[in-house]
Coordinates of C-alpha atoms and ligand atoms in Angstrom, one line a residue:
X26 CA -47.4 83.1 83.3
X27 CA -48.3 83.7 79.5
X28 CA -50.6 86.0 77.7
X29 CA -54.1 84.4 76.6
X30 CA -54.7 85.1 73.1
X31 CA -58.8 86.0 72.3
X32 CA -60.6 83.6 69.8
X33 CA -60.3 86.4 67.0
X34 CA -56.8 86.2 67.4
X35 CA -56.6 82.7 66.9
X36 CA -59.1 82.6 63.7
X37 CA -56.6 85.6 62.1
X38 CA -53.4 83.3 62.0
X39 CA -54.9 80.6 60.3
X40 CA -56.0 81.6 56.5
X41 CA -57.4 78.5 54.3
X42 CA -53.7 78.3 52.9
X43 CA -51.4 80.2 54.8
X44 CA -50.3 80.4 58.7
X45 CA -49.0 83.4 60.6
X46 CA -45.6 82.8 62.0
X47 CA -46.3 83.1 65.1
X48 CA -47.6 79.6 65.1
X49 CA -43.9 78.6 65.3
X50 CA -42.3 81.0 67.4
X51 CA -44.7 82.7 69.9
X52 CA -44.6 81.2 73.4
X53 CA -47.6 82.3 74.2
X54 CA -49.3 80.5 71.5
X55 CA -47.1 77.6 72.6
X56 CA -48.7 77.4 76.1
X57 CA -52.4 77.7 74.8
X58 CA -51.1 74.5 72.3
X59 CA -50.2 72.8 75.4
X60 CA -53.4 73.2 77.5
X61 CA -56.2 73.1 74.3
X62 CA -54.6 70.5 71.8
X63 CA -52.1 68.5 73.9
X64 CA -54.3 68.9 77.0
X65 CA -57.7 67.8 74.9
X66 CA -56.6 65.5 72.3
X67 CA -56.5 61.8 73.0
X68 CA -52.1 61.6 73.6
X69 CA -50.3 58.2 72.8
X70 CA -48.4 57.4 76.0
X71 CA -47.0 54.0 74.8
X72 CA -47.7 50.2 74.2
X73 CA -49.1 47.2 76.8
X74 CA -46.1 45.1 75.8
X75 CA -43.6 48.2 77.5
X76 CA -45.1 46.9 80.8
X77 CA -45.3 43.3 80.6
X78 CA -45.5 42.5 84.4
X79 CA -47.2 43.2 87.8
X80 CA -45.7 46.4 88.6
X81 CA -43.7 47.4 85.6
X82 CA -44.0 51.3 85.2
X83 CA -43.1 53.5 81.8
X84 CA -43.0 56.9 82.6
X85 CA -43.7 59.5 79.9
X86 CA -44.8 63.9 79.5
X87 CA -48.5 63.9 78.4
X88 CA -47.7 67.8 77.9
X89 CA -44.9 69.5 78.5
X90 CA -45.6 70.0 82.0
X91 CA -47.7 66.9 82.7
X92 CA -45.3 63.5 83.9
X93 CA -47.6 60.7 83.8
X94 CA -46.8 56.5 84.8
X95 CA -48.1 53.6 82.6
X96 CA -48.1 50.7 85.0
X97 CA -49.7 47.2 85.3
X98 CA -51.5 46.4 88.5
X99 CA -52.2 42.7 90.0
X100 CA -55.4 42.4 87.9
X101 CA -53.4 42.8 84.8
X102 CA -54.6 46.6 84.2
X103 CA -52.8 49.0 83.1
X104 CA -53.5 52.7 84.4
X105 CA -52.1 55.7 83.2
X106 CA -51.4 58.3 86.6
X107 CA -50.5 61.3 87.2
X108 CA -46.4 61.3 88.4
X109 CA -46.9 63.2 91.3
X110 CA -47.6 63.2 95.1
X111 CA -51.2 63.8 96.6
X112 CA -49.3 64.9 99.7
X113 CA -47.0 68.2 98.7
X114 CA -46.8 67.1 94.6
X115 CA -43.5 65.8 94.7
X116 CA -42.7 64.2 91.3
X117 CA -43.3 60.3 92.7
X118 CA -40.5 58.3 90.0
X119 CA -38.0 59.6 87.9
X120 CA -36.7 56.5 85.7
X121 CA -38.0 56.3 82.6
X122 CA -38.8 52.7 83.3
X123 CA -39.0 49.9 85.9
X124 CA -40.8 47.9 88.2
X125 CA -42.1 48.6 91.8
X126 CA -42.9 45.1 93.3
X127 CA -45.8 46.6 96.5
X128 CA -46.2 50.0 95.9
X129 CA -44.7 53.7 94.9
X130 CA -43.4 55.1 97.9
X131 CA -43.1 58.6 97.5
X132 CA -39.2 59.9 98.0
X133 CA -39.8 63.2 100.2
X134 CA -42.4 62.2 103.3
X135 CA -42.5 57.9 102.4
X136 CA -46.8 58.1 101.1
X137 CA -47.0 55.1 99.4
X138 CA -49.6 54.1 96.4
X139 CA -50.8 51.1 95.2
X140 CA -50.3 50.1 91.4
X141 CA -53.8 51.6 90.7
X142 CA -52.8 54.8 92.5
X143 CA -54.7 54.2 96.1
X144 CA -53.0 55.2 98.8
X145 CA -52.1 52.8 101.1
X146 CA -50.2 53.9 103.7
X147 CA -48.5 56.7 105.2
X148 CA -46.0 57.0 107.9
X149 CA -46.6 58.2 111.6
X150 CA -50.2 58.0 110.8
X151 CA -51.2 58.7 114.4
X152 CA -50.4 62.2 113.7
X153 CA -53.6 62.7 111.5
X154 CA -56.1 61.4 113.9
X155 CA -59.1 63.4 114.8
X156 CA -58.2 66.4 111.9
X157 CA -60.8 65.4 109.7
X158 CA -57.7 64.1 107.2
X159 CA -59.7 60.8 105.2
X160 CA -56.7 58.4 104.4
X161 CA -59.8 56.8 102.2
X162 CA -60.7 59.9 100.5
X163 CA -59.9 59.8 96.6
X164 CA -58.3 63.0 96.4
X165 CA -55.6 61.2 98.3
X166 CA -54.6 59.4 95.7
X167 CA -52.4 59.5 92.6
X168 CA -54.9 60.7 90.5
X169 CA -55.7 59.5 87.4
X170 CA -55.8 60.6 84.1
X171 CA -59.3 61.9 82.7
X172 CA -59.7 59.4 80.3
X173 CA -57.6 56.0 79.5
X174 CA -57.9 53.5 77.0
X175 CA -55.7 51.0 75.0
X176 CA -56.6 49.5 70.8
X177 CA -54.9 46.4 70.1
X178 CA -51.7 47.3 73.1
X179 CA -51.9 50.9 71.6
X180 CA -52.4 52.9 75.0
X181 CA -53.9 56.7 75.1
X182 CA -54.9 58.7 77.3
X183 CA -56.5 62.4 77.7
X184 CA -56.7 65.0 80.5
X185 CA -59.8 65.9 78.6
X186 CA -62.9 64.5 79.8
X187 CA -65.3 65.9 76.9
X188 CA -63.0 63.8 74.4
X189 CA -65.4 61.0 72.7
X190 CA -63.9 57.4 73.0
X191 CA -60.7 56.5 71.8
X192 CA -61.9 54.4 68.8
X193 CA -64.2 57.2 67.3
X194 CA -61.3 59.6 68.0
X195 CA -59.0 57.4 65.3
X196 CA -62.0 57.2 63.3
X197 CA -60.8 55.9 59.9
X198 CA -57.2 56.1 60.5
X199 CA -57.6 53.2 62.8
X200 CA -56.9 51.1 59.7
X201 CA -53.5 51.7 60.0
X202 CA -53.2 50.4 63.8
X203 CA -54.8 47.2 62.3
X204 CA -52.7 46.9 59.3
X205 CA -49.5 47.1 61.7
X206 CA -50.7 44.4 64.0
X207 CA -52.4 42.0 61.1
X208 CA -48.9 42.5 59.9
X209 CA -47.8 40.1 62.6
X210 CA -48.7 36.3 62.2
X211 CA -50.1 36.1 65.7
X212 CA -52.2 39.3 65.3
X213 CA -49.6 41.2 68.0
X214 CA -46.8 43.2 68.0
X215 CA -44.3 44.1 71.2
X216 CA -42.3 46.7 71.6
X217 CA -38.4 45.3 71.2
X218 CA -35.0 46.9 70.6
X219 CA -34.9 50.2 72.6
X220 CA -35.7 53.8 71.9
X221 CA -33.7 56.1 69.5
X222 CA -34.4 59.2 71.7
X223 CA -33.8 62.6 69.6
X224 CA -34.6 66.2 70.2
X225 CA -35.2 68.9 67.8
X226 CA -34.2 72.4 68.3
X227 CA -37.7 74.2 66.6
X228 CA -41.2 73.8 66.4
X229 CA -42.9 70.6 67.5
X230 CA -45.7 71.5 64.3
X231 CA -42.5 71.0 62.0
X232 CA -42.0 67.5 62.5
X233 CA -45.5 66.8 62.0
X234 CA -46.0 68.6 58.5
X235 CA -43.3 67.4 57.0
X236 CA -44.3 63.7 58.1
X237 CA -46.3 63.8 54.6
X238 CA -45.2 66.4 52.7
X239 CA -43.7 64.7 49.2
X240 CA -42.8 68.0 48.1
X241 CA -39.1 67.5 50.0
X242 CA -37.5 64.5 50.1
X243 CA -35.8 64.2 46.3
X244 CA -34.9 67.7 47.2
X245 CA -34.0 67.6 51.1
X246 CA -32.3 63.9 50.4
X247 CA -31.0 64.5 47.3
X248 CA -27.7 64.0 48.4
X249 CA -27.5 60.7 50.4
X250 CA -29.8 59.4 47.9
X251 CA -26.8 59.9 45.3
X252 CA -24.2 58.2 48.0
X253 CA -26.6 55.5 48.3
X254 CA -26.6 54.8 44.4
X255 CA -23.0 55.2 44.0
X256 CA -22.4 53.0 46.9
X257 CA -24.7 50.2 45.3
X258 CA -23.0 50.9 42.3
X259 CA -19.5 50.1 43.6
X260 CA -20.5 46.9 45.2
X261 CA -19.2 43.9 44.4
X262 CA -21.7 41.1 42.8
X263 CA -21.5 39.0 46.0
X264 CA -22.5 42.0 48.4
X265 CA -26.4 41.2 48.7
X266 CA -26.8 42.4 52.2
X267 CA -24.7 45.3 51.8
X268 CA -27.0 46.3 48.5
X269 CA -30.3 45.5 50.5
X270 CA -29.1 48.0 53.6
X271 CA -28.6 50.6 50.8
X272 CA -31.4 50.2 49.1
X273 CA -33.4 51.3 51.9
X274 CA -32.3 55.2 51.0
X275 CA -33.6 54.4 47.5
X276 CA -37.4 55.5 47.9
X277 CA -36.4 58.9 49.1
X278 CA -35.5 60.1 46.2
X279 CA -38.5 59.0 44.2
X280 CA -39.8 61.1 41.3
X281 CA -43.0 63.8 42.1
X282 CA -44.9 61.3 40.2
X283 CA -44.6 58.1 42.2
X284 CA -45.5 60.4 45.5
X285 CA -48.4 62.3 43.4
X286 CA -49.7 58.4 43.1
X287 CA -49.8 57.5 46.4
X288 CA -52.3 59.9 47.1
X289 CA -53.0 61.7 51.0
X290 CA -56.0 60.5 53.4
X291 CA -57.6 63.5 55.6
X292 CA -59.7 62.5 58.5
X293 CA -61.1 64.6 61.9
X294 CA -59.2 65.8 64.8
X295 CA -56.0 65.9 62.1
X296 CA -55.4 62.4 61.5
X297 CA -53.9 61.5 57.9
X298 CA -51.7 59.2 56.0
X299 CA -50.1 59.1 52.9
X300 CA -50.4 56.3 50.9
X301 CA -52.9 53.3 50.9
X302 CA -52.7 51.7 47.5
X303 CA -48.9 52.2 47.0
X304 CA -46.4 54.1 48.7
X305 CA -42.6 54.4 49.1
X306 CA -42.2 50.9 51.1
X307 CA -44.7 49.4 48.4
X308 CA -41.2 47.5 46.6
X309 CA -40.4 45.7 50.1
X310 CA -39.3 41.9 49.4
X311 CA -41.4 39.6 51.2
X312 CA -39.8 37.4 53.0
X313 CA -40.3 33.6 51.9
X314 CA -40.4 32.1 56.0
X315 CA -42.2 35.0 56.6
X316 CA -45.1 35.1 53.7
X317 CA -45.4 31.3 54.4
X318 CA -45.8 31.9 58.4
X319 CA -49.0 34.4 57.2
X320 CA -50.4 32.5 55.0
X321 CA -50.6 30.0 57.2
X322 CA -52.1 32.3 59.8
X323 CA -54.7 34.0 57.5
X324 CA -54.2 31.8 53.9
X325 CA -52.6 33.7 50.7
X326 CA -55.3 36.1 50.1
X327 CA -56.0 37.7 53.0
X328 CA -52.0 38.0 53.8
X329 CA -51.4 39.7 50.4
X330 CA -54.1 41.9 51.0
X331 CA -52.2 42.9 54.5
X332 CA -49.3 43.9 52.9
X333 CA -50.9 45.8 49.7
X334 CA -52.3 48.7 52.3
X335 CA -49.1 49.9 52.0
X336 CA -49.3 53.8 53.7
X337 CA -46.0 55.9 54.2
X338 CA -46.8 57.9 57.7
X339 CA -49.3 57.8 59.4
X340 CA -50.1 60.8 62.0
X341 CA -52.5 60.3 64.7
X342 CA -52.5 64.0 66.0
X343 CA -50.8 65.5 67.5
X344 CA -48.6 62.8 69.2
X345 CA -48.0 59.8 67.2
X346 CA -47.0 58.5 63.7
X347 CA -47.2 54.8 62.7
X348 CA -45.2 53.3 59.5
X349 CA -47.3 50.6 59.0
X350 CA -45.1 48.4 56.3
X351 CA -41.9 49.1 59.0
X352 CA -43.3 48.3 62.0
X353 CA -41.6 51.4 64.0
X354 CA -43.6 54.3 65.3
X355 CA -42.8 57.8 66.1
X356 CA -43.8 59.5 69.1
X357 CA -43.6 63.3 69.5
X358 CA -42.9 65.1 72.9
X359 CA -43.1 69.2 72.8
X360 CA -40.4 70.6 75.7
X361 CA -41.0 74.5 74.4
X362 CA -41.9 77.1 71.3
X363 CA -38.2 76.0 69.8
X364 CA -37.7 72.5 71.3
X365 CA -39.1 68.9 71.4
X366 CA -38.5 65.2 71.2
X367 CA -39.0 62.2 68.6
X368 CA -38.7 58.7 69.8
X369 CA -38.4 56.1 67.5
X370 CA -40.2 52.5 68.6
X371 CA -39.6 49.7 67.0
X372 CA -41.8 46.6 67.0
X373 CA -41.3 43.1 66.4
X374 CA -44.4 40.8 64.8
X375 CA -45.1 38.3 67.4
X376 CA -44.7 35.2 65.1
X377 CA -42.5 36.5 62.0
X378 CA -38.9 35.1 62.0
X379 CA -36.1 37.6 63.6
X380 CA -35.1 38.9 60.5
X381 CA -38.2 41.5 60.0
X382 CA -37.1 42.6 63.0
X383 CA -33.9 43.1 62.2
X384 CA -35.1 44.9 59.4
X385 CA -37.1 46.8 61.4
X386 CA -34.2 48.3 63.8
X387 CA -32.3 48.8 60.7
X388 CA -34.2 50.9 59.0
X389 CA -35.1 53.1 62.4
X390 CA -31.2 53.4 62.7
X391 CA -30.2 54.9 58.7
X392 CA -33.8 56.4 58.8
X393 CA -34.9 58.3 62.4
X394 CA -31.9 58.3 64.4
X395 CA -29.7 61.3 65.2
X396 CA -26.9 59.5 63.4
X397 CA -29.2 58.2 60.8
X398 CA -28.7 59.5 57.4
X399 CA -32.2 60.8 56.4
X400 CA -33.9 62.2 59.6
X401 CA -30.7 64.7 60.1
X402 CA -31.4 66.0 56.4
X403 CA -34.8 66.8 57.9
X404 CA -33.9 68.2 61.2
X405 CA -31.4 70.6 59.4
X406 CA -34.2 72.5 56.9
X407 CA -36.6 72.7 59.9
X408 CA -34.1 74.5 61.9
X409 CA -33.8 76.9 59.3
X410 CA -37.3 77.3 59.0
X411 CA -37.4 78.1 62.5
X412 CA -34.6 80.8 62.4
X413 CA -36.0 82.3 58.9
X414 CA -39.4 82.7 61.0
X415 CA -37.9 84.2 63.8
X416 CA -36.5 87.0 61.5
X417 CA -38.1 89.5 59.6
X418 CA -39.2 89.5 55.6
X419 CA -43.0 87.8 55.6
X420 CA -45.2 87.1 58.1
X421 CA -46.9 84.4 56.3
X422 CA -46.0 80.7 55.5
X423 CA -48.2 79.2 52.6
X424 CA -49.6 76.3 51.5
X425 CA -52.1 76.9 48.4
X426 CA -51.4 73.3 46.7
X427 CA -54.2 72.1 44.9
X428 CA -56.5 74.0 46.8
X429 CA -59.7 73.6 46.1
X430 CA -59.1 69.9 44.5
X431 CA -59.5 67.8 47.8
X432 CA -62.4 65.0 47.7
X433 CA -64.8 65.2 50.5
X434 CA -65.9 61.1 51.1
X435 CA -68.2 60.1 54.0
X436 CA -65.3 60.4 57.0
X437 CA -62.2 61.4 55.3
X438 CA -61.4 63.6 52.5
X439 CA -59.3 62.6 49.5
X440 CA -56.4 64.2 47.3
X441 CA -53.2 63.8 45.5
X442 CA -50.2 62.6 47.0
X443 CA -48.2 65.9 46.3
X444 CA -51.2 68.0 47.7
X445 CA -51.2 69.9 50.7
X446 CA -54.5 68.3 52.1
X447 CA -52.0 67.0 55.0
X448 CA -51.6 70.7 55.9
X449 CA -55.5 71.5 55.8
X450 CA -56.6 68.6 57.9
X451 CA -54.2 69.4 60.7
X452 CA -54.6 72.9 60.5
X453 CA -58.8 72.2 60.3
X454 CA -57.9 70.4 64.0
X455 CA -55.4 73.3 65.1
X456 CA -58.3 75.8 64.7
X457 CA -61.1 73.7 66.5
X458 CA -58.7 72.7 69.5
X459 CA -57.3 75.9 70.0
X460 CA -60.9 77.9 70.1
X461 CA -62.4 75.0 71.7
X462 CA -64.8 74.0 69.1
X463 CA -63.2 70.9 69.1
X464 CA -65.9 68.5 70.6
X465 CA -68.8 70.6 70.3
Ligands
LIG10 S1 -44.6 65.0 99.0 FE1 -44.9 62.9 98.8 S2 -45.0 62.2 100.8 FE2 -44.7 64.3 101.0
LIG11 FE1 -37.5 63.9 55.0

């Protein structure tokens, strides 16, 4: 059991530009996270191409204490269900992933469900007769989620039923779902290559603010940034795809300028990228097989102006953030206060040669793995934020950059690129969710 904390409470720790610590390291706040922003929001669960066939199953945490199944029926529907058993709540499957070929039989008493979550069966039926037990009665089944629903193989779900639909949710942000598919000569991208699978020791809200916070990575970086240069510098003439690797470390040391450019997108419920016009993965070669393959698909102008919406990260909040111009996404599970999990997905464009994917897997392996080169450099200053919170000194984290300065437009608001709007528009959403203002 955990404390509830009173709506006052809640407006005190979150000034316009600072946060009260406790946002990071009280678990009591961390439970009321779980059940008003993870429990409300619309949650990425994964993508259509993860369960390709009839009873292919991907099973996933909607919040920390919530397993759900993604799973394709017959009819070629995929339904999101609660992992558990209608009969005692016995977790039904365990593996992350699979295939059930009839049915999920459950492992403690044999119930068994159909791919939509019905149940079908149950063993030594006889014994229910005539004790008013309805084998038809919904509340028999696996029950599904409050609200499902999938953009272009992206699929979400929510265990809110207030939430509005998924494509007013991602509002103007949706762009960035587009630009990744559109990316893709075929229109369609499919999950390929694995997961990189990496937990965090701190705060899950960590991961996301730094996801567009410039203000770190010439600093935070600084140092494989300078390996990567000397290394380039000591390569041989010949070495182009030994250069090419390194250059992908390149952009994280750009200057304050370059990042101020690029400028940071704000939209509701805490959605925001960084980027648009330029970013840091603005300089990618295009690929001559594959810039011929798009042009042929949607003729030169439209495929150049497919890869000039060049955004950096993109953060759906609270659960998942999109690189559009490297196909990979990164999904974000909180396990506690001080604990949670990134998965890297990578994606391959359904009609682009091999070699973007290759890129693709590349850059998720030097960039986001746990024995990558850059996401490790990140990992190790949030831990330390989460130990300096957990000490004494301040009680107050800030962030006053160019306050005051953001654009309001129709549905997003505007500002530089070096500007802490990223910070506001989550913690706008934090507030609403978390006093339940959200979708009033
Ligand atoms: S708990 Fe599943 S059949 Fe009994
Ligand atoms: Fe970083």
């Amino acid at each position: 059991m955990y404390n509830r904390i009173s709506t006052t409470e809640i407006d005190s720790l979150v000034e316009p530009a600072r946060l009260h610590k406790r946002l990071y390291i009280d678990r009591d706040i961390f439970e009321l996270e779980m059940e008003r922003i993870w429990g409300q929001a619309w949650i990425f669960i994964g993508h259509e191409s993860q369960v390709p066939n009839t009873g292919d199953y991907f099973t996933t945490n909607i919040t920390h204490k919530v397993p759900v199944i993604m799973v394709r029926d017959k009819e070629d529907q995929v339904h999101v269900l609660h992992n558990r058993c209608a009969h005692k709540g016995a977790k039904l499957v365990e593996n992350r992933e699979g295939n059930v070929r009839g049915a999920f039989r459950c492992p403690y008493h044999g119930w068994s469900y159909k791919h939509d979550g019905t149940l079908i069966k149950i063993p030594n039926e006889a014994g229910y007769e005539g004790t008013g037990f309805d084998l038809n009665d919904a509340c028999n089944n696996m029950q599904p989620l409050a609200q499902v629903e999938s953009y272009r193989g992206f699929v979400f779900a929510t265990l809110s039923s207030q939430a509005p639909d998924l494509k007013t949710w991602l509002g103007g942000a949706i762009d960035c779902i587009d630009n990744l598919c559109d990316r893709s000569p075929d229109g369609e991208v499919e999950v390929a290559g694995g997961v990189l699978r990496y937990e965090h020791e701190c705060n899950w809200k960590f991961f996301l603010e730094n996801l567009n916070d410039t203000m770190h990575p010439m600093v935070v970086h600084q140092s494989v940034v300078q390996a990567a240069k000397d290394y380039i510098d000591s390569l041989p003439e010949s070495a182009t795809r030994e250069r090419s690797e390194a250059e992908i470390i390149l952009p994280f040391g750009s200057s304050y300028e370059n990042f101020e450019d690029s400028g940071i997108t704000g939209f509701r419920y805490g959605h925001h990228y960084d980027g648009g016009k330029t970013s840091i993965h603005a300089n990618y070669t295009v690929m001559p097989e594959y810039h011929s393959r798009m042009v042929a698909s949607y003729g030169e102008e439209k495929a150049r102006e497919i890869y000039s919406f060049n955004t950096h990260n993109t953060l759906f909040y609270p659960s998942l953030t999109i690189k559009t111009a490297v196909q990979n996404i990164r999904v974000v599970r909180p396990v506690a206060v001080d604990r949670f999990i990134v998965e890297t997905w990578s994606f391959r464009l359904k009609g682009a040669p091999d070699e973007m994917l290759q890129r693709t897997l590349l850059y998720s392996r030097l960039v986001n793995s746990s024995a990558g080169m850059v996401g490790p450099d990140d990992l190790e200053v949030y831990r330390r934020a989460q130990e300096g919170l957990e000490s004494s000194g301040s009680d107050w984290v800030e962030y006053h950059r160019q306050l005051g300065r953001d654009q309001q437009l129709e549905d997003r608001v505007v500002g530089g690129g070096t500007s802490d709007l990223d910070m506001r528009t989550q913690y706008k959403a934090w507030k609403e969710f978390m006093n339940g203002e959200i979708y009033r």
